[in-house]
PDB file of C-alpha atoms and ligand atoms in Angstrom:
ATOM      1  CA  MET A   1     -14.808  -9.596 -13.955  1.00 90.00           C
ATOM      2  CA  LEU A   2     -17.289 -12.419 -13.444  1.00 95.00           C
ATOM      3  CA  PRO A   3     -17.338 -15.038 -10.677  1.00 96.00           C
ATOM      4  CA  SER A   4     -16.497 -17.749 -13.223  1.00 94.00           C
ATOM      5  CA  ASP A   5     -13.253 -15.892 -14.137  1.00 95.00           C
ATOM      6  CA  LEU A   6     -11.831 -17.116 -10.838  1.00 96.00           C
ATOM      7  CA  VAL A   7     -11.598 -20.619 -12.316  1.00 96.00           C
ATOM      8  CA  ASN A   8      -9.048 -19.265 -14.825  1.00 96.00           C
ATOM      9  CA  TYR A   9      -7.014 -17.874 -11.934  1.00 97.00           C
ATOM     10  CA  LYS A  10      -6.749 -21.396 -10.581  1.00 97.00           C
ATOM     11  CA  LYS A  11      -5.748 -22.733 -14.026  1.00 96.00           C
ATOM     12  CA  LYS A  12      -2.982 -20.123 -14.176  1.00 97.00           C
ATOM     13  CA  SER A  13      -1.992 -20.744 -10.519  1.00 96.00           C
ATOM     14  CA  ARG A  14      -2.705 -17.092  -9.788  1.00 96.00           C
ATOM     15  CA  LYS A  15      -3.579 -16.769  -6.127  1.00 97.00           C
ATOM     16  CA  ILE A  16      -7.025 -15.293  -5.375  1.00 97.00           C
ATOM     17  CA  ILE A  17      -7.136 -12.761  -2.549  1.00 97.00           C
ATOM     18  CA  ALA A  18     -10.422 -11.749  -0.956  1.00 97.00           C
ATOM     19  CA  LEU A  19     -11.346  -9.494   1.939  1.00 97.00           C
ATOM     20  CA  THR A  20     -14.636  -8.829   3.637  1.00 98.00           C
ATOM     21  CA  ALA A  21     -16.256  -5.388   3.653  1.00 98.00           C
ATOM     22  CA  TRP A  22     -19.396  -4.015   5.268  1.00 97.00           C
ATOM     23  CA  ASP A  23     -19.527  -0.337   4.313  1.00 97.00           C
ATOM     24  CA  SER A  24     -18.159   2.127   1.815  1.00 96.00           C
ATOM     25  CA  ILE A  25     -14.915   2.752   3.733  1.00 96.00           C
ATOM     26  CA  SER A  26     -14.001  -0.916   4.209  1.00 96.00           C
ATOM     27  CA  GLY A  27     -15.106  -1.663   0.621  1.00 96.00           C
ATOM     28  CA  SER A  28     -12.986   1.045  -0.932  1.00 95.00           C
ATOM     29  CA  ILE A  29      -9.982   0.169   1.266  1.00 95.00           C
ATOM     30  CA  ALA A  30     -10.246  -3.466   0.153  1.00 95.00           C
ATOM     31  CA  GLU A  31     -10.691  -2.487  -3.486  1.00 94.00           C
ATOM     32  CA  GLN A  32      -7.776  -0.040  -3.423  1.00 94.00           C
ATOM     33  CA  ALA A  33      -5.634  -2.708  -1.719  1.00 95.00           C
ATOM     34  CA  ASN A  34      -6.144  -4.577  -4.997  1.00 94.00           C
ATOM     35  CA  VAL A  35      -8.130  -7.613  -3.869  1.00 96.00           C
ATOM     36  CA  ASP A  36      -9.724  -9.878  -6.462  1.00 96.00           C
ATOM     37  CA  LEU A  37     -13.018 -10.178  -4.665  1.00 96.00           C
ATOM     38  CA  VAL A  38     -14.888  -8.448  -1.861  1.00 97.00           C
ATOM     39  CA  LEU A  39     -17.143 -10.575   0.311  1.00 98.00           C
ATOM     40  CA  VAL A  40     -19.991  -8.893   2.143  1.00 98.00           C
ATOM     41  CA  GLY A  41     -19.957 -11.649   4.721  1.00 98.00           C
ATOM     42  CA  ASP A  42     -22.505 -12.091   7.463  1.00 98.00           C
ATOM     43  CA  SER A  43     -19.503 -11.798   9.812  1.00 97.00           C
ATOM     44  CA  LEU A  44     -20.467  -8.104   9.630  1.00 98.00           C
ATOM     45  CA  ALA A  45     -22.912  -9.063  12.388  1.00 97.00           C
ATOM     46  CA  MET A  46     -19.963  -9.315  14.744  1.00 95.00           C
ATOM     47  CA  VAL A  47     -17.372  -6.943  13.301  1.00 95.00           C
ATOM     48  CA  CYS A  48     -19.733  -4.104  12.477  1.00 96.00           C
ATOM     49  CA  LEU A  49     -22.958  -4.514  14.436  1.00 96.00           C
ATOM     50  CA  GLY A  50     -21.697  -5.969  17.716  1.00 94.00           C
ATOM     51  CA  TYR A  51     -23.707  -9.216  17.709  1.00 96.00           C
ATOM     52  CA  LYS A  52     -22.243 -12.410  19.192  1.00 94.00           C
ATOM     53  CA  SER A  53     -22.958 -14.556  16.108  1.00 96.00           C
ATOM     54  CA  THR A  54     -23.899 -14.214  12.449  1.00 97.00           C
ATOM     55  CA  LEU A  55     -27.462 -15.457  12.989  1.00 97.00           C
ATOM     56  CA  PRO A  56     -29.208 -12.060  13.465  1.00 97.00           C
ATOM     57  CA  ILE A  57     -28.276 -10.795   9.986  1.00 98.00           C
ATOM     58  CA  THR A  58     -31.334 -10.432   7.750  1.00 98.00           C
ATOM     59  CA  LEU A  59     -31.853 -10.173   4.007  1.00 98.00           C
ATOM     60  CA  GLU A  60     -32.472  -6.419   4.400  1.00 98.00           C
ATOM     61  CA  ASN A  61     -29.206  -6.055   6.400  1.00 98.00           C
ATOM     62  CA  ILE A  62     -27.142  -7.815   3.741  1.00 98.00           C
ATOM     63  CA  ILE A  63     -28.706  -5.776   0.914  1.00 98.00           C
ATOM     64  CA  TYR A  64     -28.134  -2.543   2.861  1.00 98.00           C
ATOM     65  CA  HIS A  65     -24.476  -3.333   3.560  1.00 98.00           C
ATOM     66  CA  THR A  66     -23.796  -4.716   0.070  1.00 98.00           C
ATOM     67  CA  ASN A  67     -25.077  -1.458  -1.395  1.00 97.00           C
ATOM     68  CA  ALA A  68     -22.634   0.472   0.772  1.00 96.00           C
ATOM     69  CA  VAL A  69     -19.646  -1.437  -0.583  1.00 95.00           C
ATOM     70  CA  SER A  70     -17.828  -0.226  -3.695  1.00 77.00           C
ATOM     71  CA  ARG A  71     -17.997  -2.064  -6.963  1.00 77.00           C
ATOM     72  CA  PRO A  72     -15.322  -4.685  -7.594  1.00 80.00           C
ATOM     73  CA  LEU A  73     -16.350  -8.342  -7.838  1.00 94.00           C
ATOM     74  CA  VAL A  74     -18.729  -8.464  -4.872  1.00 97.00           C
ATOM     75  CA  VAL A  75     -20.118 -11.656  -3.386  1.00 98.00           C
ATOM     76  CA  SER A  76     -22.866 -11.398  -0.745  1.00 98.00           C
ATOM     77  CA  ASP A  77     -23.541 -13.908   1.971  1.00 98.00           C
ATOM     78  CA  MET A  78     -26.995 -15.452   2.042  1.00 98.00           C
ATOM     79  CA  PRO A  79     -28.070 -14.740   5.645  1.00 98.00           C
ATOM     80  CA  PHE A  80     -29.359 -17.408   8.025  1.00 98.00           C
ATOM     81  CA  LEU A  81     -32.942 -18.461   7.080  1.00 97.00           C
ATOM     82  CA  THR A  82     -32.795 -17.041   3.563  1.00 98.00           C
ATOM     83  CA  TYR A  83     -31.902 -20.432   2.047  1.00 98.00           C
ATOM     84  CA  GLN A  84     -32.652 -22.993   4.781  1.00 96.00           C
ATOM     85  CA  CYS A  85     -36.407 -22.878   4.050  1.00 96.00           C
ATOM     86  CA  GLY A  86     -36.383 -24.311   0.546  1.00 96.00           C
ATOM     87  CA  GLU A  87     -35.472 -23.551  -3.022  1.00 98.00           C
ATOM     88  CA  ASP A  88     -38.323 -21.145  -3.863  1.00 98.00           C
ATOM     89  CA  LYS A  89     -37.534 -18.784  -1.009  1.00 98.00           C
ATOM     90  CA  ALA A  90     -33.814 -19.056  -1.678  1.00 98.00           C
ATOM     91  CA  VAL A  91     -34.275 -18.042  -5.334  1.00 98.00           C
ATOM     92  CA  GLU A  92     -36.501 -15.138  -4.302  1.00 98.00           C
ATOM     93  CA  TYR A  93     -34.047 -13.867  -1.663  1.00 98.00           C
ATOM     94  CA  ALA A  94     -30.859 -14.439  -3.655  1.00 98.00           C
ATOM     95  CA  GLY A  95     -32.612 -12.817  -6.629  1.00 98.00           C
ATOM     96  CA  LYS A  96     -33.413  -9.803  -4.469  1.00 98.00           C
ATOM     97  CA  ILE A  97     -29.762  -9.473  -3.481  1.00 98.00           C
ATOM     98  CA  ILE A  98     -28.610  -9.675  -7.109  1.00 97.00           C
ATOM     99  CA  GLN A  99     -31.381  -7.368  -8.340  1.00 97.00           C
ATOM    100  CA  SER A 100     -30.953  -4.655  -5.729  1.00 96.00           C
ATOM    101  CA  THR A 101     -27.152  -4.601  -5.272  1.00 97.00           C
ATOM    102  CA  TYR A 102     -24.021  -4.865  -7.396  1.00 94.00           C
ATOM    103  CA  ALA A 103     -23.274  -8.368  -6.077  1.00 97.00           C
ATOM    104  CA  LYS A 104     -22.508 -10.810  -8.856  1.00 97.00           C
ATOM    105  CA  ALA A 105     -22.822 -13.945  -6.725  1.00 98.00           C
ATOM    106  CA  VAL A 106     -24.016 -15.227  -3.374  1.00 98.00           C
ATOM    107  CA  LYS A 107     -22.334 -17.462  -0.814  1.00 98.00           C
ATOM    108  CA  VAL A 108     -24.194 -20.311   0.826  1.00 98.00           C
ATOM    109  CA  GLU A 109     -22.973 -22.328   3.826  1.00 98.00           C
ATOM    110  CA  GLY A 110     -23.103 -26.131   3.961  1.00 98.00           C
ATOM    111  CA  ALA A 111     -23.723 -29.010   1.576  1.00 98.00           C
ATOM    112  CA  GLU A 112     -26.502 -31.033   3.195  1.00 97.00           C
ATOM    113  CA  PRO A 113     -28.980 -32.592   0.725  1.00 98.00           C
ATOM    114  CA  GLU A 114     -31.452 -29.717   1.246  1.00 98.00           C
ATOM    115  CA  ILE A 115     -28.720 -27.155   0.625  1.00 98.00           C
ATOM    116  CA  GLN A 116     -27.560 -29.038  -2.477  1.00 98.00           C
ATOM    117  CA  LYS A 117     -31.054 -28.610  -3.964  1.00 98.00           C
ATOM    118  CA  VAL A 118     -30.952 -24.898  -3.176  1.00 98.00           C
ATOM    119  CA  ILE A 119     -27.515 -24.427  -4.733  1.00 98.00           C
ATOM    120  CA  SER A 120     -28.449 -26.350  -7.847  1.00 98.00           C
ATOM    121  CA  ARG A 121     -31.630 -24.288  -8.312  1.00 98.00           C
ATOM    122  CA  LEU A 122     -29.870 -20.953  -7.749  1.00 98.00           C
ATOM    123  CA  ILE A 123     -27.223 -21.786 -10.327  1.00 98.00           C
ATOM    124  CA  ARG A 124     -29.789 -22.981 -12.876  1.00 98.00           C
ATOM    125  CA  MET A 125     -31.694 -19.710 -12.341  1.00 98.00           C
ATOM    126  CA  GLY A 126     -28.583 -17.694 -13.235  1.00 98.00           C
ATOM    127  CA  ILE A 127     -27.230 -16.851  -9.791  1.00 98.00           C
ATOM    128  CA  PRO A 128     -23.578 -17.877  -9.325  1.00 98.00           C
ATOM    129  CA  VAL A 129     -22.894 -19.567  -5.994  1.00 98.00           C
ATOM    130  CA  MET A 130     -19.783 -19.692  -3.848  1.00 98.00           C
ATOM    131  CA  GLY A 131     -19.866 -22.705  -1.492  1.00 98.00           C
ATOM    132  CA  HIS A 132     -18.648 -22.648   2.111  1.00 98.00           C
ATOM    133  CA  ILE A 133     -17.766 -25.799   4.078  1.00 98.00           C
ATOM    134  CA  GLY A 134     -15.680 -26.806   7.089  1.00 98.00           C
ATOM    135  CA  LEU A 135     -16.570 -24.449   9.908  1.00 98.00           C
ATOM    136  CA  THR A 136     -19.895 -22.904   8.919  1.00 98.00           C
ATOM    137  CA  PRO A 137     -20.674 -20.180  11.473  1.00 97.00           C
ATOM    138  CA  GLN A 138     -24.427 -20.231  10.800  1.00 97.00           C
ATOM    139  CA  SER A 139     -24.410 -23.766  12.332  1.00 96.00           C
ATOM    140  CA  TYR A 140     -22.575 -22.709  15.464  1.00 94.00           C
ATOM    141  CA  LEU A 141     -25.480 -23.769  17.725  1.00 96.00           C
ATOM    142  CA  ASN A 142     -24.782 -27.343  16.501  1.00 95.00           C
ATOM    143  CA  ILE A 143     -21.024 -27.394  15.960  1.00 92.00           C
ATOM    144  CA  GLY A 144     -19.734 -24.376  17.872  1.00 91.00           C
ATOM    145  CA  LEU A 145     -16.864 -22.440  16.297  1.00 92.00           C
ATOM    146  CA  ARG A 146     -14.512 -25.452  16.489  1.00 95.00           C
ATOM    147  CA  LYS A 147     -12.056 -26.541  13.844  1.00 97.00           C
ATOM    148  CA  GLN A 148     -13.672 -29.127  11.552  1.00 98.00           C
ATOM    149  CA  GLY A 149     -12.114 -32.152   9.802  1.00 98.00           C
ATOM    150  CA  GLU A 150     -10.200 -33.396  12.820  1.00 97.00           C
ATOM    151  CA  SER A 151     -11.549 -36.977  12.634  1.00 98.00           C
ATOM    152  CA  LEU A 152     -11.284 -39.278   9.640  1.00 98.00           C
ATOM    153  CA  ALA A 153     -15.082 -39.360   9.311  1.00 98.00           C
ATOM    154  CA  SER A 154     -15.283 -35.576   9.319  1.00 98.00           C
ATOM    155  CA  GLN A 155     -12.482 -35.358   6.722  1.00 98.00           C
ATOM    156  CA  GLU A 156     -14.285 -37.791   4.429  1.00 98.00           C
ATOM    157  CA  LYS A 157     -17.497 -35.802   4.826  1.00 98.00           C
ATOM    158  CA  ILE A 158     -15.812 -32.504   3.937  1.00 98.00           C
ATOM    159  CA  LYS A 159     -14.044 -34.013   0.904  1.00 98.00           C
ATOM    160  CA  LYS A 160     -17.336 -35.451  -0.343  1.00 98.00           C
ATOM    161  CA  GLU A 161     -19.088 -32.118   0.192  1.00 98.00           C
ATOM    162  CA  ALA A 162     -16.383 -30.303  -1.789  1.00 98.00           C
ATOM    163  CA  SER A 163     -16.746 -32.629  -4.728  1.00 98.00           C
ATOM    164  CA  ILE A 164     -20.567 -32.352  -4.632  1.00 98.00           C
ATOM    165  CA  LEU A 165     -20.353 -28.529  -4.605  1.00 98.00           C
ATOM    166  CA  GLU A 166     -18.124 -28.642  -7.678  1.00 98.00           C
ATOM    167  CA  GLU A 167     -20.536 -31.011  -9.437  1.00 98.00           C
ATOM    168  CA  LEU A 168     -23.448 -28.704  -8.609  1.00 98.00           C
ATOM    169  CA  GLY A 169     -21.651 -25.856 -10.377  1.00 98.00           C
ATOM    170  CA  CYS A 170     -20.284 -23.624  -7.595  1.00 98.00           C
ATOM    171  CA  PHE A 171     -17.619 -21.293  -9.007  1.00 98.00           C
ATOM    172  CA  SER A 172     -15.471 -21.560  -5.867  1.00 98.00           C
ATOM    173  CA  ILE A 173     -15.578 -22.899  -2.329  1.00 98.00           C
ATOM    174  CA  VAL A 174     -14.579 -21.289   0.959  1.00 98.00           C
ATOM    175  CA  LEU A 175     -12.817 -23.782   3.247  1.00 98.00           C
ATOM    176  CA  GLU A 176     -12.987 -22.491   6.807  1.00 98.00           C
ATOM    177  CA  HIS A 177     -10.973 -23.734   9.809  1.00 98.00           C
ATOM    178  CA  ILE A 178      -9.941 -27.201   8.619  1.00 98.00           C
ATOM    179  CA  PRO A 179      -6.526 -28.920   8.672  1.00 98.00           C
ATOM    180  CA  ASP A 180      -4.009 -27.640   6.091  1.00 98.00           C
ATOM    181  CA  LEU A 181      -3.467 -31.074   4.534  1.00 98.00           C
ATOM    182  CA  LEU A 182      -7.177 -31.679   4.126  1.00 98.00           C
ATOM    183  CA  ALA A 183      -7.459 -28.318   2.344  1.00 98.00           C
ATOM    184  CA  LYS A 184      -4.504 -29.305   0.146  1.00 98.00           C
ATOM    185  CA  GLU A 185      -6.135 -32.584  -0.819  1.00 98.00           C
ATOM    186  CA  ILE A 186      -9.395 -30.816  -1.687  1.00 98.00           C
ATOM    187  CA  GLN A 187      -7.560 -28.084  -3.611  1.00 98.00           C
ATOM    188  CA  ASN A 188      -5.789 -30.752  -5.696  1.00 98.00           C
ATOM    189  CA  SER A 189      -8.935 -32.700  -6.388  1.00 98.00           C
ATOM    190  CA  LEU A 190     -11.067 -29.821  -7.712  1.00 98.00           C
ATOM    191  CA  SER A 191     -10.927 -27.719 -10.840  1.00 97.00           C
ATOM    192  CA  ILE A 192     -12.759 -24.824  -9.161  1.00 98.00           C
ATOM    193  CA  PRO A 193     -10.776 -22.625  -6.736  1.00 98.00           C
ATOM    194  CA  THR A 194     -10.722 -23.171  -2.993  1.00 98.00           C
ATOM    195  CA  ILE A 195     -10.510 -20.017  -0.889  1.00 98.00           C
ATOM    196  CA  GLY A 196      -9.160 -20.691   2.587  1.00 98.00           C
ATOM    197  CA  ILE A 197      -9.602 -19.061   5.963  1.00 98.00           C
ATOM    198  CA  GLY A 198      -7.905 -20.914   8.776  1.00 98.00           C
ATOM    199  CA  ALA A 199      -7.153 -23.699   6.276  1.00 98.00           C
ATOM    200  CA  GLY A 200      -3.425 -23.265   5.647  1.00 97.00           C
ATOM    201  CA  ASN A 201      -1.550 -21.990   2.642  1.00 97.00           C
ATOM    202  CA  TYR A 202      -2.345 -24.625   0.040  1.00 97.00           C
ATOM    203  CA  CYS A 203      -5.697 -23.200  -1.064  1.00 98.00           C
ATOM    204  CA  ASP A 204      -6.029 -21.393  -4.411  1.00 98.00           C
ATOM    205  CA  GLY A 205      -6.847 -18.224  -2.539  1.00 98.00           C
ATOM    206  CA  GLN A 206      -7.246 -16.681   0.863  1.00 98.00           C
ATOM    207  CA  VAL A 207     -10.075 -14.673   2.397  1.00 98.00           C
ATOM    208  CA  ARG A 208      -9.916 -12.761   5.638  1.00 98.00           C
ATOM    209  CA  VAL A 209     -12.392 -10.792   7.688  1.00 97.00           C
ATOM    210  CA  THR A 210     -10.835  -7.350   7.224  1.00 97.00           C
ATOM    211  CA  ALA A 211     -11.555  -6.262  10.800  1.00 97.00           C
ATOM    212  CA  ASP A 212      -9.644  -9.325  12.100  1.00 97.00           C
ATOM    213  CA  LEU A 213      -6.689  -8.606   9.853  1.00 97.00           C
ATOM    214  CA  LEU A 214      -6.567  -4.975  10.942  1.00 97.00           C
ATOM    215  CA  GLY A 215      -6.871  -5.834  14.643  1.00 97.00           C
ATOM    216  CA  LEU A 216     -10.137  -3.914  15.020  1.00 96.00           C
ATOM    217  CA  ASN A 217     -11.862  -6.585  17.127  1.00 91.00           C
ATOM    218  CA  ASP A 218     -11.608  -7.484  20.782  1.00 88.00           C
ATOM    219  CA  ASP A 219     -12.291 -11.167  19.993  1.00 86.00           C
ATOM    220  CA  GLN A 220      -9.832 -12.509  17.467  1.00 88.00           C
ATOM    221  CA  PRO A 221     -10.351 -15.929  15.804  1.00 91.00           C
ATOM    222  CA  PRO A 222      -7.412 -18.304  16.498  1.00 91.00           C
ATOM    223  CA  PHE A 223      -6.480 -18.494  12.793  1.00 91.00           C
ATOM    224  CA  CYS A 224      -6.050 -14.807  12.009  1.00 93.00           C
ATOM    225  CA  GLN A 225      -2.989 -12.902  13.162  1.00 92.00           C
ATOM    226  CA  PRO A 226      -3.688  -9.174  12.841  1.00 96.00           C
ATOM    227  CA  ILE A 227      -1.201  -7.273  10.666  1.00 97.00           C
ATOM    228  CA  ILE A 228      -1.656  -4.134  12.802  1.00 97.00           C
ATOM    229  CA  GLN A 229      -3.303  -3.395  16.146  1.00 97.00           C
ATOM    230  CA  GLY A 230      -5.810  -1.095  14.439  1.00 97.00           C
ATOM    231  CA  LYS A 231      -8.212  -0.616  17.322  1.00 96.00           C
ATOM    232  CA  LYS A 232      -5.452   0.345  19.733  1.00 97.00           C
ATOM    233  CA  LEU A 233      -3.827   2.603  17.130  1.00 97.00           C
ATOM    234  CA  PHE A 234      -7.071   4.471  16.345  1.00 97.00           C
ATOM    235  CA  LYS A 235      -8.098   4.642  19.986  1.00 97.00           C
ATOM    236  CA  ASP A 236      -4.697   5.993  21.145  1.00 98.00           C
ATOM    237  CA  LYS A 237      -4.537   8.583  18.365  1.00 98.00           C
ATOM    238  CA  LEU A 238      -8.131   9.714  18.949  1.00 97.00           C
ATOM    239  CA  LYS A 239      -7.529   9.962  22.687  1.00 98.00           C
ATOM    240  CA  GLU A 240      -4.410  12.064  22.038  1.00 97.00           C
ATOM    241  CA  TRP A 241      -6.484  14.389  19.846  1.00 96.00           C
ATOM    242  CA  VAL A 242      -9.367  14.592  22.372  1.00 97.00           C
ATOM    243  CA  ASP A 243      -6.925  15.368  25.204  1.00 97.00           C
ATOM    244  CA  SER A 244      -5.108  18.028  23.172  1.00 97.00           C
ATOM    245  CA  GLU A 245      -8.379  19.693  22.090  1.00 96.00           C
ATOM    246  CA  ARG A 246      -9.441  19.878  25.738  1.00 95.00           C
ATOM    247  CA  LEU A 247      -6.306  21.823  26.549  1.00 93.00           C
ATOM    248  CA  ASN A 248      -6.883  24.345  23.722  1.00 86.00           C
TER     249      ASN A 248
HETATM  250  O1  KIV B   1     -19.029 -13.987   6.797  1.00 71.70           O
HETATM  251  C1  KIV B   1     -17.839 -14.021   6.452  1.00 71.70           C
HETATM  252  O2  KIV B   1     -17.079 -13.067   6.591  1.00 71.70           O
HETATM  253  C2  KIV B   1     -17.342 -15.266   5.861  1.00 71.70           C
HETATM  254  C3  KIV B   1     -15.864 -15.418   5.719  1.00 71.70           C
HETATM  255  C4  KIV B   1     -15.305 -15.823   7.023  1.00 71.70           C
HETATM  256  C5  KIV B   1     -15.512 -16.386   4.645  1.00 71.70           C
HETATM  257  O3  KIV B   1     -18.113 -16.133   5.573  1.00 71.70           O
END
């Protein structure tokens, strides 16, 4: 399976389902749950390492965690500062991820002119790129973690960015925390798949941070309802076991 195969899924209206993973257990759970794609997202900063944002994740961190994840179609996030400092560095760092892990693509946030140059260069150098627009957590110091695309101007900007990312050759685009109807319009206007998170049900696929879906976090994003209260379940069961062992 190659990143570009996802475009055929869209053509066949086959929904794309992606989950994040950060280690071998989460990777193999996601793979055995039959997802199409595993994203080693920099959200692992929060769900696995206890940071308050994604900014502390480094190139070495993402390579380390990508190597721990099993081997379906894996996409790795480009961490903060691995692509914001120009095309040469971005090619070197993305190349390192591809060369030293089983990732077959990288994900890059944003579509500003500087980022467009980076994306175009990465793709020309043989590194498939997944775009990511709407709420881009690496920009949270500027935009917070607020829903994007609420104003007409912001909607126009996001639509334009989506079409530019397609033109540049991205094989898919993550749409994060934007209005459902905006996501629908973008989904209809592109021939590459849109993968939504907090963007309604019209996208060609959905991605979730696995820890959010399993209720493993204390802080839950507003757009992800957990399917089980995993943290409470594990904690209660472990406490039961600890208490019973103490009595033995
Ligand atoms: O880092 C991440 O997990 C992501 C998803 C939210 C798409 O970028």
